[in-house]
XYZ file of C-alpha atoms in Angstrom:
542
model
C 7.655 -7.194 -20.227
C 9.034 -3.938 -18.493
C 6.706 -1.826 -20.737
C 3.822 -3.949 -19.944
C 4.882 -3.862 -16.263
C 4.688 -0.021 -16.457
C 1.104 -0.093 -18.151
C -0.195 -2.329 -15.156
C 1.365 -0.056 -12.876
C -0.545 3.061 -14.269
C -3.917 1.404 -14.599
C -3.831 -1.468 -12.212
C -7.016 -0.937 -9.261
C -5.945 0.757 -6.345
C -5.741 -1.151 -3.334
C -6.767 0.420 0.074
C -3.437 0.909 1.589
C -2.508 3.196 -1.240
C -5.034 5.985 -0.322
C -4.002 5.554 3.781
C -0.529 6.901 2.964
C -1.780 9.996 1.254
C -4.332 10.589 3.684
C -2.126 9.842 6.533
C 0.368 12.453 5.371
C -2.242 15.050 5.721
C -2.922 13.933 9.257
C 0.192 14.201 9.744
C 0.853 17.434 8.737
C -2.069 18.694 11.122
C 0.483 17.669 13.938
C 4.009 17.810 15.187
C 5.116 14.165 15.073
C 5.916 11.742 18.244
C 4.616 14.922 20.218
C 0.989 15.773 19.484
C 0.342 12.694 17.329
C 2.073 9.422 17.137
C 2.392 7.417 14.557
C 2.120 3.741 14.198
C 4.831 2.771 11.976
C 7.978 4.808 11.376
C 7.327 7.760 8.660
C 10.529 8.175 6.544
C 8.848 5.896 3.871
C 5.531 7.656 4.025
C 7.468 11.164 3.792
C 9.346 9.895 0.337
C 5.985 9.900 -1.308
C 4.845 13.295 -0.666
C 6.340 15.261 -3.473
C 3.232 13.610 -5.095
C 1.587 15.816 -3.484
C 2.707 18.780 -6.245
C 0.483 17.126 -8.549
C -3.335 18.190 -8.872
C -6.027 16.695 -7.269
C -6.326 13.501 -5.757
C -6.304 11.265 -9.084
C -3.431 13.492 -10.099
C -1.897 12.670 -6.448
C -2.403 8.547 -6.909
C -1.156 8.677 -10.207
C 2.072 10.494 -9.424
C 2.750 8.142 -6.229
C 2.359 4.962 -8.501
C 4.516 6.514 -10.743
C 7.110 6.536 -7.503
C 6.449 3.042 -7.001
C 6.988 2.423 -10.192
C 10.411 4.301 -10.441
C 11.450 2.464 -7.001
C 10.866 -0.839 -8.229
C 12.729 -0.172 -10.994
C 15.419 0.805 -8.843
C 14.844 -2.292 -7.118
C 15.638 -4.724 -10.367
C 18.406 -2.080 -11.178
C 19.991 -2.967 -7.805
C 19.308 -6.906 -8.388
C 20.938 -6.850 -11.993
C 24.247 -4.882 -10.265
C 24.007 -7.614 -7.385
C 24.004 -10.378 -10.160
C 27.156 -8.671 -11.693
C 29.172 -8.683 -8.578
C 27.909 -12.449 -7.927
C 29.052 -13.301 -11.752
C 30.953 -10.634 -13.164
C 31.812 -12.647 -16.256
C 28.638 -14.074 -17.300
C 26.946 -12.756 -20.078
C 22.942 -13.630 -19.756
C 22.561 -11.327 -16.430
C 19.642 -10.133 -17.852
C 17.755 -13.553 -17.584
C 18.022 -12.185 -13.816
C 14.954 -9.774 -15.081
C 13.553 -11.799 -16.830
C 13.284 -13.991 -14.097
C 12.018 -11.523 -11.671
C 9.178 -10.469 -14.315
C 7.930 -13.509 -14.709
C 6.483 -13.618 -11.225
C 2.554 -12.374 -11.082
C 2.753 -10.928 -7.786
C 5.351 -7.838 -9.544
C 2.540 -6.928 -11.149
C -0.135 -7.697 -8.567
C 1.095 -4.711 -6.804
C 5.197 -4.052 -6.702
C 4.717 -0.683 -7.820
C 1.913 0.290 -5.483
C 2.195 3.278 -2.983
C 3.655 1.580 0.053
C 6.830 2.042 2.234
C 7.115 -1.394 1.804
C 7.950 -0.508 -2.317
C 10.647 2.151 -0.942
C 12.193 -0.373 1.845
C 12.545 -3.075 -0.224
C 14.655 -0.442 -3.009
C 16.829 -0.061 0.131
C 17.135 -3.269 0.987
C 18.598 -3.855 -2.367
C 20.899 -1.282 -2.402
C 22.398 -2.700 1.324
C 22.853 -5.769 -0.118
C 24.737 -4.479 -3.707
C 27.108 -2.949 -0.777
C 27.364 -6.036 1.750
C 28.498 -8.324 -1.725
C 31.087 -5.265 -2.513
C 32.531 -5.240 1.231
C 35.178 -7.110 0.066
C 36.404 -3.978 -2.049
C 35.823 -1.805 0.508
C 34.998 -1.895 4.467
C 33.140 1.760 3.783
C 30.535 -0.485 2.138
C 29.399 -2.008 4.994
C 28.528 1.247 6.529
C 26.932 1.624 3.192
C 25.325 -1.103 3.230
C 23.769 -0.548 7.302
C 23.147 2.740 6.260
C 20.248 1.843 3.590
C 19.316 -1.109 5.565
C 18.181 1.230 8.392
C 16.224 3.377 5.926
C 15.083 0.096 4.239
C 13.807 0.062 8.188
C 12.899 3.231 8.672
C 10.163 2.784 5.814
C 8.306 -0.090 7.071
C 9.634 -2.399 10.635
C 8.814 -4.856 8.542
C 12.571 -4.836 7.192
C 13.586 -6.434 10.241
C 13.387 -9.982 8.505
C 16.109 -8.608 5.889
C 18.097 -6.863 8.635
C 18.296 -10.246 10.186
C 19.005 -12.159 7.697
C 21.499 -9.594 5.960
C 22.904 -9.398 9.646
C 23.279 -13.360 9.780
C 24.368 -13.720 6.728
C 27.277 -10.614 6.699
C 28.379 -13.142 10.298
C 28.608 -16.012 8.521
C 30.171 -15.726 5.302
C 32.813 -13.152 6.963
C 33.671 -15.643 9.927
C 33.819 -18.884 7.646
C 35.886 -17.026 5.115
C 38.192 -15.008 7.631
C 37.589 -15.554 11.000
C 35.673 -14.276 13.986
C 37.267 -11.382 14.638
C 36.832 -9.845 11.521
C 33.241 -11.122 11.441
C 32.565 -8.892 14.567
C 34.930 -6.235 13.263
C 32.443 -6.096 10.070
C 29.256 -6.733 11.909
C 30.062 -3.270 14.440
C 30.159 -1.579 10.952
C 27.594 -2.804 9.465
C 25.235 -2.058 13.264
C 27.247 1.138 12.895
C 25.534 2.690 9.947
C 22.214 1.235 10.726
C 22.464 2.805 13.916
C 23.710 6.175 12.797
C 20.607 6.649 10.472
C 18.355 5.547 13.630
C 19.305 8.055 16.212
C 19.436 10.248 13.271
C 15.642 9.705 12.739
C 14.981 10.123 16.276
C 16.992 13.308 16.863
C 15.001 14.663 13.730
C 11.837 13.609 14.844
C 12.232 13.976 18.905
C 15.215 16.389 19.540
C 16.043 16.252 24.083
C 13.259 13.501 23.503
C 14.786 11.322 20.702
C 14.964 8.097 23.312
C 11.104 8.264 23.019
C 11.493 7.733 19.558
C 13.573 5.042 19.469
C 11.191 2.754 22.273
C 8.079 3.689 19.790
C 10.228 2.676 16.814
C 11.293 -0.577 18.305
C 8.100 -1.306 19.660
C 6.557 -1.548 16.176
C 7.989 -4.370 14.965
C 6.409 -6.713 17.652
C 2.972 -6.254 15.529
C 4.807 -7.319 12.414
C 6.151 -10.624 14.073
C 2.738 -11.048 15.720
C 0.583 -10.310 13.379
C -3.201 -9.716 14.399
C -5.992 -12.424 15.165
C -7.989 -10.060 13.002
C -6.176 -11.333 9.639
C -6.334 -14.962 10.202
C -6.811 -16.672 7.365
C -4.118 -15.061 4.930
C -2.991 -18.507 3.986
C -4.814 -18.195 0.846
C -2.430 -15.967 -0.381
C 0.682 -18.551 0.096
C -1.160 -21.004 -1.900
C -1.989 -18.577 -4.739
C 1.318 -17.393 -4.885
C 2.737 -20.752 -5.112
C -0.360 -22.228 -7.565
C 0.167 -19.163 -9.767
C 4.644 -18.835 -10.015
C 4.914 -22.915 -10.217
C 7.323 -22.336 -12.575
C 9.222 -19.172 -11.575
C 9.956 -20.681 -7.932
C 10.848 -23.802 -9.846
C 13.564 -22.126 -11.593
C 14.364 -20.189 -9.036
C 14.733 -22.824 -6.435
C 16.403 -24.841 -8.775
C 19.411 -22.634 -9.279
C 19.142 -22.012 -5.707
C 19.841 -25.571 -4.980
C 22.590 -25.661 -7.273
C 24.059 -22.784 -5.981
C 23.959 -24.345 -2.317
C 25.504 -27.599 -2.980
C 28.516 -25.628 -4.552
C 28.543 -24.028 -1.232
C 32.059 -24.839 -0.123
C 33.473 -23.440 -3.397
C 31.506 -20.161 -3.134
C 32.843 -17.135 -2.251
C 31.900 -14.576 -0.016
C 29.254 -12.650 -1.983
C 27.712 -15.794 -3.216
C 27.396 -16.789 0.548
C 25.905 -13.712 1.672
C 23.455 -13.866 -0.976
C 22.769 -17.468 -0.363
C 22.051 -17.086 3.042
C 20.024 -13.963 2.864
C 17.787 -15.189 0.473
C 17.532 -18.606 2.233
C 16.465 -16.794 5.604
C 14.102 -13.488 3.520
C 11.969 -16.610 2.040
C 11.727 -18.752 4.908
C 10.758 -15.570 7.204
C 8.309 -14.102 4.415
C 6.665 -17.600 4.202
C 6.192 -18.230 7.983
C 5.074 -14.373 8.366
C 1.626 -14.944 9.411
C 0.139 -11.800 7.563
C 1.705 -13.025 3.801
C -0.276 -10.634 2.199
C 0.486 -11.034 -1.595
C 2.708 -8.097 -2.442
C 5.381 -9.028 0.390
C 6.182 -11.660 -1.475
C 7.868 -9.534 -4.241
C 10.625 -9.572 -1.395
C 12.165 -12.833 -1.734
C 11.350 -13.386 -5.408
C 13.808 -10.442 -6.175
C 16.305 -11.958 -4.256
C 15.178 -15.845 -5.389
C 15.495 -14.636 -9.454
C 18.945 -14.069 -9.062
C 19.523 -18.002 -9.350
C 18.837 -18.353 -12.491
C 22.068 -17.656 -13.675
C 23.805 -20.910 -11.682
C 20.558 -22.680 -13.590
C 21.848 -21.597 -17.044
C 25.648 -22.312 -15.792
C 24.930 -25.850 -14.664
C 22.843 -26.731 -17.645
C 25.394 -25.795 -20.236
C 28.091 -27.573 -18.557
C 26.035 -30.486 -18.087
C 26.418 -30.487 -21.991
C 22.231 -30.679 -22.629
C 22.306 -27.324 -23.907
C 24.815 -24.946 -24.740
C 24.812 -21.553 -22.933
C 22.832 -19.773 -25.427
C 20.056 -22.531 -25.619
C 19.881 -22.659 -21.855
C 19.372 -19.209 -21.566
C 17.100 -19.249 -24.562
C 15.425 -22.388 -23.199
C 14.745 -20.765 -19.332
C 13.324 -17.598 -21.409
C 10.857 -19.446 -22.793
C 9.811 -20.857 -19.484
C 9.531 -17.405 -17.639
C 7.609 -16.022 -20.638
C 5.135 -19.041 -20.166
C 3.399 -16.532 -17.183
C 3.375 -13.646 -19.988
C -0.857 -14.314 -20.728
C -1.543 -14.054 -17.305
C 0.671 -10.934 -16.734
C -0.647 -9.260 -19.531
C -4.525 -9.813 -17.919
C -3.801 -7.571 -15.392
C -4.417 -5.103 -17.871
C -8.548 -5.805 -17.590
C -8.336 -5.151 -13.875
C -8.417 -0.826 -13.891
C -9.147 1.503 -11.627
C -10.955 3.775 -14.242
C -14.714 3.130 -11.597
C -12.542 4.322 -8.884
C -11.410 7.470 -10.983
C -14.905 8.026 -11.874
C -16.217 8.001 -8.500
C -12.746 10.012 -6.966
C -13.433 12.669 -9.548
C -17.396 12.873 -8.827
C -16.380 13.070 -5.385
C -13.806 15.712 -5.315
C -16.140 17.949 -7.636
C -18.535 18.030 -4.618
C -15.590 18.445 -1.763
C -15.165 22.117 -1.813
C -11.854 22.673 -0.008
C -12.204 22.763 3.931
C -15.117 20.425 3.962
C -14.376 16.743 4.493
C -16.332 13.070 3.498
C -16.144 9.525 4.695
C -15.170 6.220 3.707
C -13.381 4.245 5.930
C -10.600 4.512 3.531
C -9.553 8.082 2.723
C -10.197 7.898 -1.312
C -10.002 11.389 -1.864
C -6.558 12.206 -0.510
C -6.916 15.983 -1.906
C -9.502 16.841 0.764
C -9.617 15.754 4.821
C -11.485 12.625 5.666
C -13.871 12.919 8.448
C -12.596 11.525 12.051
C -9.788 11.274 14.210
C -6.334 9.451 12.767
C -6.074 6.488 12.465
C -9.595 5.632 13.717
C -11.055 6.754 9.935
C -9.167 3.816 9.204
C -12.112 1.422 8.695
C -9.970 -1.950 8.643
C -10.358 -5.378 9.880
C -9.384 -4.543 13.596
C -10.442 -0.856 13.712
C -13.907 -2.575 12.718
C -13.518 -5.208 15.177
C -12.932 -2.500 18.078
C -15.508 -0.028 16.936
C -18.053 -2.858 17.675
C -16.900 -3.567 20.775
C -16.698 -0.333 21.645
C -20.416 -0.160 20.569
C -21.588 -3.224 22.969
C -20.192 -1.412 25.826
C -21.948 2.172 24.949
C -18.721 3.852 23.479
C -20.005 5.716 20.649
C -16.466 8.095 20.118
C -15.478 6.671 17.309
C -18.428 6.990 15.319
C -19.118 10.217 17.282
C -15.641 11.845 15.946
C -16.832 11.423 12.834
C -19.692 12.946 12.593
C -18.539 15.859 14.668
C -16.030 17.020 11.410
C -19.571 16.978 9.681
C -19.096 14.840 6.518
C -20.696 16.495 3.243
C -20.566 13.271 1.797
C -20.149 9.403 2.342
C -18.456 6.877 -0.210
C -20.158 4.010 -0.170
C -17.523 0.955 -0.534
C -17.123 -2.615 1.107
C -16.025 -1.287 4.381
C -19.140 1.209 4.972
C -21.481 -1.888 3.898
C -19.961 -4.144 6.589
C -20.875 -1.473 8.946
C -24.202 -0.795 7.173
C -26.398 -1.618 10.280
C -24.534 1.536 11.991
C -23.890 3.764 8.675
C -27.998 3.940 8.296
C -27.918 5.191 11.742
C -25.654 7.702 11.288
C -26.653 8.987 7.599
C -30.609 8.354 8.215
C -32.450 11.504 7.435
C -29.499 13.707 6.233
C -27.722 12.330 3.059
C -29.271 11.336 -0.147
C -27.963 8.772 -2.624
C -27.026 10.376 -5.755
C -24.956 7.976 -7.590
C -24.408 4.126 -7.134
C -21.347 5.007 -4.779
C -22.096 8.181 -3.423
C -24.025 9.744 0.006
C -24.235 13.196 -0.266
C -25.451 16.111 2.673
C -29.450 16.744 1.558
C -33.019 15.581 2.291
C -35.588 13.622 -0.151
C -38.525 15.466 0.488
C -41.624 13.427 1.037
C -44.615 14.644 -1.353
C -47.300 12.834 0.775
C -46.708 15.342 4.276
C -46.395 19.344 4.793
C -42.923 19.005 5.967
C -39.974 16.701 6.331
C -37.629 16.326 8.885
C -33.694 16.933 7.817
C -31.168 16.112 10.080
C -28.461 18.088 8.442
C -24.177 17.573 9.562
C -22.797 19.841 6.738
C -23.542 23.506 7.020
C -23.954 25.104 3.581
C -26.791 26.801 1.083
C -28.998 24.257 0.065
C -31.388 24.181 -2.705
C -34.020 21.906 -4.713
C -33.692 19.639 -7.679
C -35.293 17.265 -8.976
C -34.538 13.481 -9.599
C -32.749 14.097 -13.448
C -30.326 16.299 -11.055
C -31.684 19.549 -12.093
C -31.637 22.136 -10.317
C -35.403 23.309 -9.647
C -36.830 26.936 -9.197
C -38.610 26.858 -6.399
C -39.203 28.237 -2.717
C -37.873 26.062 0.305
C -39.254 26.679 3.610
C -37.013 26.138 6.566
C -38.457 25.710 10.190
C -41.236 28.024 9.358
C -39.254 30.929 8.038
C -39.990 32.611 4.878
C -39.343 30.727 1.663
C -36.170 31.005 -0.582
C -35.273 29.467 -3.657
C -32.009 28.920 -1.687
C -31.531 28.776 2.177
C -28.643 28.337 4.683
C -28.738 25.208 6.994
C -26.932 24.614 10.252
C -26.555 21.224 11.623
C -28.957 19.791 13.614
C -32.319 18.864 12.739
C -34.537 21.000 10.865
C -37.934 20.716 9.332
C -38.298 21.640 5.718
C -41.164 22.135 3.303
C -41.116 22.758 -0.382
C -43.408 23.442 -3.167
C -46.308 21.020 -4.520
C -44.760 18.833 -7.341
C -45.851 15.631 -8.575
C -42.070 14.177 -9.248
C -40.068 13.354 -6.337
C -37.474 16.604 -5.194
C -34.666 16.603 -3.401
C -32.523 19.288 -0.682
C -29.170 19.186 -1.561
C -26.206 21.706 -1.625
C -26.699 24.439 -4.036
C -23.489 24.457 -6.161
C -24.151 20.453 -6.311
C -23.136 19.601 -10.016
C -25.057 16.629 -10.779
C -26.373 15.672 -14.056
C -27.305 12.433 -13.049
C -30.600 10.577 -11.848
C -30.563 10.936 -8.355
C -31.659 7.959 -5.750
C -30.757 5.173 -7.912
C -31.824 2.049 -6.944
C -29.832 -1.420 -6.894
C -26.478 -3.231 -5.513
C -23.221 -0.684 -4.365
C -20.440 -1.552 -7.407
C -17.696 -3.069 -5.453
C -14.959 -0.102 -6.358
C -12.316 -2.694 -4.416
C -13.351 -6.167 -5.767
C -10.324 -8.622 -6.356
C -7.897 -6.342 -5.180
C -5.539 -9.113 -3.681
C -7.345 -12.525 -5.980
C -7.639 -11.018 -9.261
């Protein structure tokens, strides 16, 4: 199942949020952080992924971050298998614990994708390995704070696990030992989550690090909120629930088992109870349960699987062996649908990324709504290229009440070309404004800087926003020898066009030709016809 996981994780469709990181780090690097730009959500997690950067070219980019995400989630179910040791060093079936974790679809629905929430949650399991050590060792609990507040400093969103590691560090260390040493513990676990804190903000904001810190704390209010703009995302509690019946049965069922032998438990086992207790509740009430966050508690829920096994062999039904044999079986019942994640690729969207870069000459930029080709700058101002939900729902409003910036800033860094996607069709009543008389379709996906020229007048108007040499060719993608006139001047096979709008006239021809940059390399039929291929469909349902 690993290998398979790894397969999926290589070829699996890209999902939106992937391409934002990338393309945010290039904002970013355009500006000095929390002084000429600020960002939204803290940037340590973002930052981890940009030695995929060394790679070449945007699909080269994409496939080196998955292969982060990939490496992190390993790290992830490394960190769970050496939390299931310290919870039971002498049993022998720990590895059920993966098996367990495996068997749930949402791992391979995205786990490995490029998000800080992949990097926080690797953290996250390495604070808690430390918390259920602290026993060994107080140093662990600064450890363990430590990686919490990176797990933190990656996505806000690890505020439900630094509460409920925080909660359940409190409890288990006052019911075992007291209150004192619960706060004693507590200050050192706050201790090393605060140390890496004001270290990010000292990096980040020097004499103005306080700054830092409000904007950082700030952020999480928009996790715990959520936005009225994702209502809805219920649908992806049910499927989550409809498609792991059996995984959260097993799950749940050692963690019941493992709760009603609460008053025999020790101290690890109670900080582990309790954290995963409070990580599922909070990641099930979140109001934005957007299918991968639920790899969260099901790394923490597979651990249970192991008091399962236990209880069923001393219950005599099985032995040992045939439990673990038995529960096996079960978790490999959700193998068919694992392996059908296989069918859903991203080759279309490699197709179109590599089409698209081959016409981005470096320097000039595109549009999406998205940021698809993260080799090359996206037209716009950050984050407003980001064509979500609410970004959507405020450009419109913007709209009713005459505010044109947003669409204005994009225009103004003069797109060569436009990726046509689910997000540009939504807005399609204002793209066609925008792109009317200065981009031609060339491919199924794909808007690029040029002019059809209309056979039945002497000229036709171009309202060109990329500057370049343009030239004529004809609807096979050819490039055609012949003269283009330009606002009356003299006519050359290839002319120069500034933006703004221009009239154009080329030569007699019964076949339809077409203006378009002159180092275009197209080989396809130009202006097809028909439906835009959804290069996004089933991203979250599939």
């Amino acid at each position: 199942m690993l290998v398979l996981f790894a397969f999926v994780s290589w070829q699996a469709r890209f999902v939106m949020d992937e391409f934002n990181l990338f393309q945010g780090l290039r904002s970013f690097s355009k500006h000095t952080l929390y002084q000429t730009l600020d960002p939204i959500k803290t940037v340590f997690g973002t930052e981890l992924f940009r030695i995929a950067n060394l790679a070449s070219g945007s699909v080269g980019i994409m496939r080196a971050g998955r292969m982060l995400g990939l490496c992190a989630t390993l790290a992830t179910m490394a960190a769970i298998l050496l939390i299931s040791r310290e919870l039971w060093p002498h049993a022998r079936h720990r590895l059920l614990v993966l098996v367990s974790a495996l068997s749930y679809s949402n791992l391979f629905e995205g786990a490995f994708s490029i998000r800080t929430d992949t990097v926080a949650l690797t953290f996250a399991a390495g604070s808690l390995l430390f918390l259920v050590r602290s026993r060994r060792r107080r140093s662990h609990l600064v450890v363990s704070g430590s990686l919490m507040g990176l797990s933190f400093l990656c996505t806000q969103k690890a505020v439900y696990l630094l509460a409920a590691y925080f909660i359940a560090l409190v409890v288990a260390t006052w019911l075992d030992s007291g209150w004192r040493r619960a706060l004693q513990d507590s200050l050192l676990f706050a201790g090393g989550w605060l140390a890496v804190f004001v270290g990010y903000a000292i990096y980040f904001g020097g004499t103005h690090g306080w700054r830092v810190i409000t904007m950082v704390l700030l952020g999480p209010r928009f996790v715990l909120e959520g936005t009225a703009a994702f209502s809805g995302l219920g649908m992806f509690i049910y499927q989550t629930l409809t498609r792991n019946l059996i995984p959260y049965a097993i799950s749940l069922a050692g963690l019941g088992i493992a709760l009603a032998r609460w008053k025999s438990a020790g101290f690890s086992i109670r900080v582990a109870l309790i954290a995963t207790v409070i990580v599922t509740i909070l990641i099930f009430h979140h109001d934005q349960p957007w299918p991968y966050v639920f790899v969260w508690p099901q790394m923490l829920l597979s651990l249970w699987v192991i008091p399962l096994a236990d209880w069923v062999a001393e219950r005599r039904w099985l032995a040992r062996d045939q439990a673990v044999l038995a529960l096996t079986f079960l978790a490999a019942l959700s193998l068919p649908r694992q392996v059908r994640y296989l069918n859903h690729t991203n080759a279309e969207q490699i197709s179109v990324m590599v089409q698209a870069e081959n016409l981005l000459e470096p320097g000039s930029t595109y549009f999406d709504g998205i940021g698809m080709i993260v080799d090359r700058d996206i037209a716009g101002d950050y984050p407003g290229w980001w064509w979500d939900t609410p970004t959507i729902a405020r450009i419109r409003a913007a709209l009713r009440s005459g505010n044109v910036s947003a669409l204005q800033s994009v225009m103004d860094d003069h797109p060569k070309l436009w990726i046509l996607n689910y997000r540009i069709l939504i807005m399609s009543d204002v793209v066609q404004r925008m792109v009317a008389g200065g981009y031609v379709r060339i491919s199924p996906n794909l808007l690029l800087s040029g002019v059809e020229l209309n056979p039945g007048a002497p000229e036709t108007p171009f309202a060109c926003h990329w500057a370049g040499r343009y030239r004529l060719f004809n609807r096979h993608g050819g490039a055609v020898a012949g003269p283009v006139g330009l606002d009356g001047l003299a006519p050359a096979e290839v002319v120069s066009i500034s933006p703004g709008l221009h009239r154009v006239r080329g030569p007699q021809s019964k076949e339809p030709l077409f203006l378009l940059p002159a180092d275009t390399p197209v080989r396809n039929p130009l202006a097809p016809q028909g439906p835009v291929p959804d290069l996004f469909a089933e991203v979250y349902t599939y």
